[in-house]
Short mmCIF file of C-alpha atoms in Angstrom, two decimals:
data_model
loop_
_atom_site.label_atom_id
_atom_site.label_comp_id
_atom_site.label_asym_id
_atom_site.label_seq_id
_atom_site.Cartn_x
_atom_site.Cartn_y
_atom_site.Cartn_z
CA MET A 9 99.36 47.39 42.08
CA SER A 10 95.87 48.79 43.43
CA LEU A 11 95.02 48.54 46.88
CA THR A 12 90.78 48.16 45.94
CA ARG A 13 91.80 44.61 46.70
CA ARG A 14 91.30 45.02 50.07
CA ASP A 15 87.93 46.06 50.60
CA PHE A 16 86.42 43.55 47.67
CA ALA A 17 88.51 41.18 50.22
CA ARG A 18 86.71 41.51 53.08
CA GLN A 19 82.83 41.31 51.89
CA SER A 20 83.02 38.31 50.89
CA ALA A 21 84.07 34.73 49.98
CA ILE A 22 83.56 31.16 48.38
CA THR A 23 81.52 28.30 50.83
CA GLY A 24 84.15 25.59 50.65
CA ALA A 25 86.73 27.08 48.04
CA GLY A 26 88.96 27.60 51.34
CA VAL A 27 92.85 27.91 50.33
CA ALA A 28 94.09 25.49 48.06
CA LEU A 29 95.19 25.51 44.25
CA ILE A 30 92.96 23.43 42.71
CA GLY A 31 94.03 21.11 39.63
CA SER A 32 97.17 20.87 37.51
CA VAL A 33 99.96 23.39 36.09
CA GLY A 34 101.08 20.49 33.94
CA ALA A 35 101.82 22.24 30.72
CA LEU A 36 104.23 24.68 33.03
CA ALA A 37 106.64 20.89 33.27
CA THR A 38 107.49 21.15 29.26
CA ALA A 39 108.19 24.79 29.02
CA PRO A 40 112.27 25.06 28.28
CA GLY A 41 114.31 24.70 30.69
CA ALA A 42 112.10 24.33 33.23
CA LEU A 43 111.62 20.31 32.94
CA ALA A 44 110.33 18.24 35.97
CA SER A 45 110.99 15.26 37.28
CA THR A 46 111.39 12.90 39.90
CA ASP A 47 115.17 13.47 41.04
CA THR A 48 116.04 15.90 43.65
CA GLU A 49 118.75 17.97 41.41
CA THR A 50 120.39 20.41 43.60
CA ALA A 51 121.34 24.16 42.53
CA GLY A 52 124.48 25.13 43.12
CA ASP A 53 126.08 27.71 45.79
CA ASP A 54 127.72 30.95 46.43
CA ALA A 55 126.91 31.36 49.74
CA ASP A 56 129.89 34.53 50.66
CA LEU A 57 126.48 37.00 48.51
CA TYR A 58 123.91 35.87 51.28
CA GLU A 59 123.31 36.89 54.90
CA SER A 60 121.13 35.38 57.29
CA ASP A 61 121.86 31.50 56.72
CA ARG A 62 120.08 28.79 58.19
CA PRO A 63 121.91 25.45 58.78
CA ALA A 64 121.65 22.72 56.31
CA SER A 65 121.10 20.21 59.23
CA ASP A 66 118.24 21.81 60.06
CA ARG A 67 116.67 21.31 55.84
CA HIS A 68 113.55 19.50 55.49
CA ASP A 69 113.77 16.14 54.06
CA ALA A 70 111.23 15.14 51.56
CA ASP A 71 111.15 11.83 51.38
CA ARG A 72 111.51 11.69 55.65
CA HIS A 73 107.56 13.23 55.30
CA GLY A 74 106.71 11.20 52.34
CA GLY A 75 107.69 12.85 49.06
CA ALA A 76 106.05 16.30 50.43
CA VAL A 77 107.08 18.75 48.18
CA GLY A 78 108.47 22.06 48.10
CA TYR A 79 111.66 23.23 51.17
CA GLY A 80 109.91 22.05 54.65
CA PRO A 81 107.89 24.68 57.15
CA LEU A 82 109.40 28.48 56.89
CA LEU A 83 111.59 29.56 59.58
CA PRO A 84 111.02 33.46 61.32
CA ASP A 85 113.94 35.36 59.97
CA PRO A 86 115.58 37.36 63.18
CA LYS A 87 115.95 40.53 61.64
CA GLY A 88 111.94 40.63 60.62
CA ILE A 89 112.57 40.63 57.00
CA LEU A 90 111.92 37.37 54.74
CA ALA A 91 111.22 34.07 56.58
CA LEU A 92 112.74 30.90 54.25
CA PRO A 93 112.80 27.03 54.18
CA ALA A 94 115.86 25.60 56.32
CA GLY A 95 118.76 25.40 54.13
CA PHE A 96 118.34 28.41 52.61
CA SER A 97 118.78 31.94 53.15
CA TYR A 98 118.52 35.77 51.34
CA ARG A 99 120.58 38.74 50.68
CA VAL A 100 119.32 42.53 50.39
CA ILE A 101 120.23 44.14 47.19
CA THR A 102 118.44 47.61 47.09
CA HIS A 103 116.80 49.51 50.03
CA SER A 104 114.75 51.99 49.09
CA GLY A 105 116.53 55.50 51.68
CA LYS A 106 119.14 53.63 52.56
CA THR A 107 121.71 51.60 49.27
CA LYS A 108 122.73 54.69 46.82
CA LEU A 109 122.53 55.20 42.66
CA GLU A 110 126.07 55.38 41.05
CA SER A 111 124.26 59.31 41.27
CA GLY A 112 124.64 59.51 45.00
CA GLU A 113 120.49 59.15 45.26
CA PHE A 114 118.98 56.73 47.52
CA THR A 115 117.08 53.43 46.16
CA PRO A 116 113.32 55.24 44.57
CA SER A 117 111.17 52.90 46.91
CA ASN A 118 108.39 50.71 45.85
CA HIS A 119 109.65 48.32 43.72
CA ASP A 120 107.67 45.90 41.69
CA GLY A 121 108.60 44.74 38.18
CA THR A 122 111.56 42.68 37.11
CA ALA A 123 114.09 40.87 35.18
CA THR A 124 117.58 39.63 34.78
CA PHE A 125 120.35 39.46 32.28
CA ASP A 126 123.55 38.13 31.75
CA GLY A 127 125.63 40.99 31.97
CA PRO A 128 129.55 41.52 30.76
CA ARG A 129 132.40 40.42 32.95
CA GLY A 130 129.92 37.33 34.88
CA THR A 131 127.72 40.09 36.68
CA THR A 132 123.92 39.91 36.53
CA LEU A 133 121.99 42.71 35.60
CA LEU A 134 118.53 43.74 36.73
CA VAL A 135 115.85 46.26 35.67
CA ASN A 136 113.34 47.52 38.19
CA ASN A 137 110.69 49.04 38.21
CA HIS A 138 109.47 51.67 40.86
CA GLU A 139 105.57 52.00 40.98
CA LEU A 140 105.21 55.31 41.93
CA LYS A 141 102.31 57.32 40.98
CA GLY A 142 101.76 61.16 40.57
CA PRO A 143 103.42 64.02 41.54
CA ARG A 144 107.46 63.82 42.40
CA ALA A 145 106.13 66.19 46.19
CA GLY A 146 104.43 62.72 47.14
CA TRP A 147 107.22 60.13 47.09
CA LYS A 148 110.66 60.47 49.64
CA TYR A 149 112.04 58.77 47.63
CA PRO A 150 111.00 59.20 43.48
CA VAL A 151 113.15 58.11 40.43
CA PRO A 152 115.77 61.08 40.04
CA LEU A 153 115.43 62.77 36.76
CA THR A 154 118.58 61.05 35.43
CA GLU A 155 119.70 63.92 32.52
CA GLY A 156 118.65 62.88 28.62
CA LEU A 157 116.59 59.97 30.49
CA VAL A 158 113.29 62.17 31.77
CA TYR A 159 109.76 61.61 29.52
CA ASP A 160 107.80 63.89 32.46
CA PRO A 161 109.85 65.46 34.90
CA ALA A 162 106.58 65.57 36.86
CA ALA A 163 106.16 62.33 37.16
CA SER A 164 107.67 60.55 39.63
CA GLY A 165 108.30 56.60 39.00
CA GLY A 166 110.51 54.77 36.48
CA CYS A 167 113.01 51.84 36.59
CA THR A 168 116.29 51.58 37.78
CA VAL A 169 118.97 48.93 36.15
CA VAL A 170 120.94 47.08 39.29
CA GLU A 171 124.32 44.83 38.64
CA VAL A 172 126.00 42.21 40.94
CA ARG A 173 129.44 41.41 40.23
CA PRO A 174 130.55 37.65 40.98
CA GLY A 175 132.27 39.42 44.19
CA GLY A 176 129.30 40.96 45.57
CA ALA A 177 129.88 44.05 45.19
CA VAL A 178 125.97 45.84 43.67
CA ALA A 179 125.85 48.95 41.41
CA GLU A 180 122.36 50.60 40.42
CA TRP A 181 122.05 53.63 37.97
CA VAL A 182 118.89 55.65 36.51
CA GLY A 183 117.54 53.27 33.32
CA ILE A 184 114.46 55.67 33.09
CA ALA A 185 112.94 58.48 35.09
CA GLY A 186 109.40 60.82 33.98
CA THR A 187 107.28 57.56 33.75
CA SER A 188 104.05 57.49 35.80
CA THR A 189 103.46 54.22 38.13
CA ASN A 190 105.31 51.66 36.40
CA CYS A 191 104.41 48.19 37.24
CA ALA A 192 105.05 44.79 35.96
CA GLY A 193 106.51 45.11 32.55
CA GLY A 194 108.59 42.01 30.92
CA SER A 195 111.73 41.49 29.13
CA THR A 196 111.90 41.07 25.46
CA PRO A 197 114.12 38.03 23.20
CA TRP A 198 116.50 40.37 22.16
CA GLY A 199 117.69 41.37 25.78
CA THR A 200 115.68 44.48 26.38
CA TRP A 201 112.45 45.74 29.03
CA LEU A 202 109.39 47.01 28.80
CA THR A 203 108.19 48.58 31.56
CA CYS A 204 104.92 49.16 31.70
CA GLU A 205 102.81 52.57 32.77
CA GLU A 206 99.82 51.29 34.80
CA ASN A 207 98.15 54.69 35.03
CA SER A 208 96.68 56.71 32.07
CA ASP A 209 96.61 60.80 33.09
CA ARG A 210 96.59 62.84 30.07
CA ALA A 211 98.52 66.07 30.46
CA GLY A 212 97.35 68.46 32.50
CA GLU A 213 96.30 66.09 34.84
CA ASN A 214 97.37 65.22 38.53
CA GLY A 215 100.72 67.44 37.22
CA MET A 216 101.23 65.71 35.11
CA THR A 217 102.71 67.87 31.99
CA LYS A 218 103.04 64.54 29.53
CA ASP A 219 100.27 61.65 28.24
CA HIS A 220 101.31 58.89 30.50
CA GLY A 221 99.62 54.69 29.99
CA TYR A 222 102.15 53.78 28.15
CA VAL A 223 105.07 51.46 27.09
CA PHE A 224 108.63 52.80 27.36
CA GLU A 225 111.95 50.15 26.44
CA VAL A 226 114.34 49.91 28.34
CA ASP A 227 118.13 48.56 27.70
CA PRO A 228 120.36 47.08 30.34
CA SER A 229 123.11 46.97 28.73
CA ASP A 230 123.67 50.01 26.50
CA ARG A 231 123.03 53.66 28.64
CA ARG A 232 123.11 55.38 25.31
CA ALA A 233 119.95 53.33 23.92
CA ASN A 234 117.89 54.58 26.80
CA ARG A 235 118.83 58.85 26.22
CA ASP A 236 115.43 60.83 24.65
CA PRO A 237 113.00 58.44 26.17
CA ARG A 238 110.07 57.52 23.33
CA PRO A 239 106.42 55.81 24.65
CA LEU A 240 105.87 52.87 22.70
CA LYS A 241 102.30 54.16 21.36
CA PHE A 242 101.26 51.59 19.12
CA PHE A 243 100.55 49.47 22.56
CA GLY A 244 97.64 51.13 23.46
CA ARG A 245 97.34 53.68 26.25
CA TYR A 246 95.57 52.51 29.20
CA ASP A 247 96.61 51.18 32.53
CA HIS A 248 99.71 48.47 31.39
CA GLU A 249 100.42 45.27 33.41
CA ALA A 250 102.75 43.93 31.90
CA VAL A 251 103.63 42.22 28.34
CA VAL A 252 105.48 39.52 26.58
CA ILE A 253 106.93 38.85 23.02
CA ASP A 254 105.84 35.84 20.68
CA PRO A 255 109.50 35.34 19.69
CA LYS A 256 108.25 33.21 16.81
CA ARG A 257 105.59 35.50 15.66
CA GLY A 258 106.67 38.77 16.81
CA HIS A 259 103.78 39.00 18.33
CA ALA A 260 102.98 41.25 21.72
CA TYR A 261 100.60 40.32 24.30
CA LEU A 262 100.03 42.87 26.56
CA THR A 263 96.71 42.81 29.56
CA GLU A 264 95.15 45.55 31.26
CA ASP A 265 94.82 46.06 35.17
CA ASP A 266 91.28 48.21 35.80
CA ALA A 267 87.49 48.36 36.10
CA GLU A 268 84.48 49.98 35.91
CA PRO A 269 84.49 47.41 33.13
CA ASN A 270 87.18 45.36 33.71
CA GLY A 271 90.54 45.34 31.78
CA LEU A 272 91.32 43.47 28.78
CA PHE A 273 94.00 41.15 27.02
CA PHE A 274 95.41 42.30 24.42
CA ARG A 275 97.12 41.08 21.13
CA TRP A 276 99.56 43.50 19.07
CA LYS A 277 100.63 42.30 15.53
CA PRO A 278 103.35 44.04 13.76
CA PRO A 279 103.37 45.76 10.33
CA HIS A 280 104.07 43.11 7.73
CA GLY A 281 108.37 41.87 7.42
CA PHE A 282 109.28 43.93 10.81
CA THR A 283 111.96 42.21 12.45
CA HIS A 284 112.06 42.81 16.02
CA GLY A 285 115.39 43.81 17.27
CA ARG A 286 117.56 46.01 20.00
CA GLY A 287 115.98 49.17 19.22
CA ARG A 288 113.42 48.03 16.21
CA PHE A 289 110.65 49.77 17.85
CA ARG A 290 112.33 53.54 17.93
CA THR A 291 111.02 52.98 14.26
CA LEU A 292 107.76 52.54 14.30
CA ALA A 293 104.84 55.14 13.60
CA ASP A 294 102.64 55.48 16.45
CA ASP A 295 99.99 53.31 14.58
CA ALA A 296 102.53 50.75 13.99
CA GLY A 297 100.78 47.16 13.46
CA VAL A 298 97.26 46.23 14.81
CA LEU A 299 96.00 46.23 18.22
CA GLN A 300 92.98 43.55 19.30
CA ALA A 301 91.26 43.01 22.21
CA PRO A 302 89.79 39.01 22.69
CA LYS A 303 86.57 37.61 22.34
CA CYS A 304 86.36 33.95 23.96
CA TYR A 305 83.82 30.88 23.50
CA ASP A 306 83.13 27.52 25.46
CA SER A 307 83.41 24.29 24.13
CA GLY A 308 79.52 24.61 23.19
CA GLY A 309 80.45 27.85 20.68
CA ARG A 310 78.89 30.11 23.13
CA TYR A 311 79.90 33.27 23.89
CA VAL A 312 81.71 33.54 27.69
CA ASP A 313 81.80 37.99 28.30
CA ASP A 314 84.49 37.27 31.95
CA LEU A 315 87.09 34.92 32.11
CA SER A 316 86.35 34.40 35.93
CA ARG A 317 82.56 32.19 33.82
CA ALA A 318 85.82 29.19 34.11
CA THR A 319 85.15 27.55 37.20
CA LYS A 320 87.28 24.13 36.95
CA ILE A 321 90.74 23.90 35.86
CA GLY A 322 91.24 22.59 32.33
CA THR A 323 88.66 24.43 30.94
CA VAL A 324 89.33 25.91 27.50
CA TYR A 325 88.14 28.45 25.10
CA GLY A 326 88.60 29.78 21.70
CA VAL A 327 90.04 33.17 21.10
CA ASP A 328 88.62 35.74 18.59
CA TRP A 329 90.92 38.62 18.13
CA ILE A 330 88.45 42.11 17.67
CA ASP A 331 90.62 45.12 16.53
CA VAL A 332 90.38 48.15 18.60
CA PRO A 333 89.13 51.39 16.79
CA ASP A 334 91.21 53.95 19.05
CA ARG A 335 93.94 52.75 20.47
CA ASP A 336 95.16 56.40 22.58
CA GLY A 337 91.93 56.10 24.03
CA LYS A 338 91.83 59.53 22.90
CA ALA A 339 87.60 60.71 23.34
CA VAL A 340 86.94 57.18 25.09
CA PRO A 341 89.25 54.77 27.02
CA VAL A 342 90.32 51.63 25.28
CA ARG A 343 88.04 49.25 27.19
CA GLU A 344 85.11 51.24 26.81
CA GLN A 345 84.68 51.77 23.26
CA PHE A 346 83.92 48.17 22.73
CA ASP A 347 79.73 47.43 23.55
CA THR A 348 78.24 44.52 25.70
CA GLY A 349 79.19 41.06 23.47
CA GLU A 350 81.88 42.69 22.00
CA VAL A 351 84.72 41.30 23.17
CA THR A 352 85.97 39.36 27.22
CA ARG A 353 87.17 40.98 29.75
CA ALA A 354 88.09 40.18 33.95
CA ARG A 355 89.35 40.95 36.78
CA LYS A 356 92.55 42.33 37.80
CA LEU A 357 94.52 41.47 34.80
CA GLU A 358 98.14 40.93 36.51
CA GLY A 359 101.67 39.39 35.69
CA MET A 360 103.30 37.43 32.64
CA TRP A 361 105.47 35.40 31.22
CA TRP A 362 106.47 33.70 28.39
CA SER A 363 106.79 30.00 27.62
CA ASP A 364 106.10 27.04 26.56
CA GLY A 365 105.40 28.54 22.96
CA GLY A 366 102.55 30.92 24.57
CA ALA A 367 101.89 32.77 26.95
CA TYR A 368 100.93 32.75 31.20
CA LEU A 369 98.83 35.52 32.39
CA VAL A 370 97.40 35.99 35.66
CA SER A 371 93.36 37.38 37.01
CA SER A 372 94.71 38.20 40.20
CA TYR A 373 90.75 37.98 41.80
CA ALA A 374 87.05 38.80 40.84
CA ARG A 375 85.29 39.77 43.44
CA ALA A 376 81.42 41.53 42.62
CA GLU A 377 81.78 43.75 39.87
CA SER A 378 82.42 40.02 37.89
CA PRO A 379 79.73 36.96 37.31
CA VAL A 380 81.90 34.51 39.91
CA GLN A 381 84.22 35.28 42.43
CA HIS A 382 88.31 33.39 43.07
CA ASP A 383 91.13 34.53 44.93
CA GLY A 384 93.00 34.10 41.43
CA GLN A 385 93.46 32.03 37.96
CA VAL A 386 96.20 31.76 35.73
CA TRP A 387 95.82 31.23 31.76
CA PHE A 388 97.51 30.07 29.53
CA TYR A 389 97.73 31.29 25.30
CA ASP A 390 97.97 28.90 23.04
CA PRO A 391 98.81 31.31 20.11
CA LYS A 392 99.10 27.73 18.11
CA ARG A 393 95.31 27.06 18.88
CA ARG A 394 94.35 30.15 20.03
CA THR A 395 93.14 29.34 22.55
CA LEU A 396 93.12 30.91 26.47
CA THR A 397 92.74 27.42 29.29
CA LEU A 398 92.94 27.90 32.56
CA LYS A 399 96.02 26.02 34.69
CA VAL A 400 95.74 27.36 37.70
CA LEU A 401 92.30 28.53 40.52
CA LEU A 402 91.99 29.68 44.34
CA GLY A 403 89.12 29.44 45.80
CA VAL A 404 88.63 32.94 48.03
CA ASN A 405 90.02 32.70 51.05
CA PRO A 406 88.20 32.80 53.98
CA ASP A 407 90.39 33.90 56.31
CA PRO A 408 94.21 35.64 54.91
CA ALA A 409 95.29 36.45 57.88
CA GLU A 410 96.49 32.62 58.68
CA ASP A 411 99.62 31.43 57.31
CA GLY A 412 99.68 29.47 55.18
CA ALA A 413 96.97 30.28 52.61
CA PHE A 414 97.68 31.24 49.69
CA ASP A 415 95.72 34.16 47.44
CA GLY A 416 96.20 36.74 44.57
CA PRO A 417 98.69 35.74 42.73
CA ASP A 418 100.07 38.80 40.77
CA ASN A 419 104.26 38.96 39.21
CA ILE A 420 104.72 35.36 37.98
CA THR A 421 107.39 33.22 36.99
CA VAL A 422 108.61 30.04 35.39
CA SER A 423 110.58 27.93 37.63
CA PRO A 424 114.08 25.92 36.27
CA TYR A 425 112.74 23.34 38.38
CA GLY A 426 109.35 22.76 37.17
CA GLY A 427 106.07 24.67 37.45
CA LEU A 428 105.61 27.92 38.80
CA VAL A 429 106.94 30.18 41.55
CA ILE A 430 104.31 33.04 42.11
CA ALA A 431 104.60 36.21 44.18
CA GLU A 432 101.56 36.93 46.03
CA ASP A 433 99.69 40.60 46.26
CA GLY A 434 96.80 39.02 48.75
CA GLU A 435 95.19 40.46 51.85
CA GLY A 436 97.33 39.86 55.22
CA VAL A 437 99.91 37.30 55.44
CA SER A 438 102.68 37.87 52.06
CA HIS A 439 104.06 34.72 50.31
CA LEU A 440 105.94 33.43 47.71
CA PHE A 441 104.84 30.49 46.16
CA GLY A 442 105.02 27.41 44.21
CA ALA A 443 103.38 25.44 42.45
CA THR A 444 104.05 22.46 40.62
CA ASP A 445 103.44 20.53 37.69
CA SER A 446 100.33 18.63 39.30
CA GLY A 447 98.90 22.23 41.56
CA ARG A 448 100.17 21.22 44.33
CA THR A 449 101.33 24.41 46.40
CA TYR A 450 104.18 24.94 48.92
CA PRO A 451 105.46 28.04 49.89
CA ILE A 452 108.95 29.65 49.15
CA ALA A 453 109.14 32.53 51.65
CA ARG A 454 107.37 34.92 54.08
CA ASN A 455 107.39 38.70 54.30
CA ASP A 456 107.72 39.17 57.95
CA LEU A 457 108.60 43.00 57.47
CA ASN A 458 105.78 44.67 59.44
CA ILE A 459 104.91 48.03 57.84
CA GLY A 460 102.08 48.57 59.96
CA THR A 461 101.37 47.96 64.54
CA GLU A 462 101.51 45.66 66.80
CA ASP A 463 97.95 45.70 66.71
CA GLU A 464 97.60 46.25 63.12
CA PRO A 465 99.85 44.25 61.37
CA GLU A 466 100.48 45.17 57.74
CA PHE A 467 102.42 42.93 55.29
CA SER A 468 103.55 44.63 51.60
CA GLU A 469 103.00 42.51 48.48
CA PHE A 470 106.24 40.28 46.98
CA THR A 471 106.54 41.88 43.74
CA GLY A 472 109.47 41.23 40.34
CA VAL A 473 110.04 37.45 41.07
CA THR A 474 112.85 36.28 38.71
CA PHE A 475 115.68 33.79 38.38
CA SER A 476 118.66 34.42 37.61
CA PRO A 477 120.10 33.40 34.22
CA ASP A 478 121.73 30.66 35.57
CA GLY A 479 119.44 29.61 37.65
CA LYS A 480 121.08 29.61 40.75
CA THR A 481 119.56 32.48 42.23
CA LEU A 482 115.78 33.96 42.91
CA TYR A 483 115.39 37.64 43.51
CA ALA A 484 112.24 38.88 44.42
CA ASN A 485 110.49 42.48 46.13
CA ILE A 486 109.38 43.68 49.09
CA GLN A 487 107.37 46.80 47.36
CA VAL A 488 106.70 48.82 50.59
CA PRO A 489 109.75 49.92 51.75
CA GLY A 490 111.45 48.80 48.30
CA ILE A 491 114.10 46.66 49.06
CA MET A 492 115.64 44.20 46.18
CA VAL A 493 116.48 40.59 48.09
CA ALA A 494 118.73 37.61 46.57
CA ILE A 495 117.31 34.03 47.17
CA LYS A 496 119.27 31.15 47.82
CA GLY A 497 118.95 27.65 48.90
CA PRO A 498 119.42 24.06 48.12
CA TRP A 499 116.73 24.04 44.38
CA LYS A 500 115.48 21.27 44.04
CA ARG A 501 113.56 19.81 40.34
CA GLN A 502 109.93 20.07 42.25
CA LYS A 503 108.44 15.80 41.86
CA ARG A 504 105.25 15.50 39.36
CA ARG A 505 102.89 14.65 41.85
#
């Protein structure tokens, strides 16, 4: 992600907004596989995969503390990597510069968007983006240029596939190489991964030999399907962040992380009669389907220029979809092709997740470039009603260096235990945190790995938050230096209050 937020955060804070999550995210609790209830059913365990165990006898008892949500306070990690609640543990799965790929090279750095898939013989497959921008010489551990899997040999990014076996062994290999700034991405209903370039350099810019700013498909289960990477140009060329697929209608929804002007939320409608599935995107022409941007209206029918205008949980905007004139941005970047009053924008559009029949999407923050400032929104787009509803709102964090405050939501996932789990890309301390259906927040993990100095500590963002297919393991990344962790513990269904 762009680090410009660090400059913006120092400029101002919303008076009295504090750090609390406001309002309700009740719709999340009705998502398939994410039913919230008042019970405290816990997930199974697999202790042999994990290190840094906390004794279960020290576990925070919610009932002794007035029915508090979550899992209790975070305990410092003696290894200085990941603080967790009592009873939880983690294992490092990959670590840039330490673990190695099957081919012998070190794991690439700057881990980002991630998804899990059921693999053969009880394995779990993960596809892990590596957000590496610019020429390869600028990075110590770029994604290796594996023969047959390279798009642009000058680019440093790409993604790897990680296989976690039942006995604990881990293997990793390249899924795609030679792409740029691979950010959040998204999984498909047919079991593949869409990796998104958050950089739109043209050939000849910054040492690149091909145009960038595209989406690519990676199949974690079929290495042969990934050979000769082809950009899915019908999704448009811009600074892509995330993508989800509507399994019923076949539409794709995509976010753009850009500014001056603010970025856009997109919908792609496939050609009439197109059927999704493995390898089907490769059959489409570069101009297949229709790419569109939203134009929103409030309940009074008034045009809304920016999503930051919403200051109350439950705000609902109607959405019209406006065709993008030139999706490849040959002369003018896509977001600049619309005049004032034609579309609705938002700052720092980030992670997405498809659940409950719609798309959850994040606006990580808004500052002086936006009409109203905030430190994070989560919206829900309902394709049936064609509405955007504000589900989560974070006020600007006045003191991000203090632990306990949450700001800057980025990657998100819907939890099998109810509500959201959110990866924080804010100022100061960095967390994974949960949000219940009533809007109450609680910490799940804290990044204790200081990549700064003792006098000026710095903690990288969390990325790639996602549960294993069986719901027992939460995977997440510390982006810098690039560490994937698997978190295990007494997961429980969070109370609906």
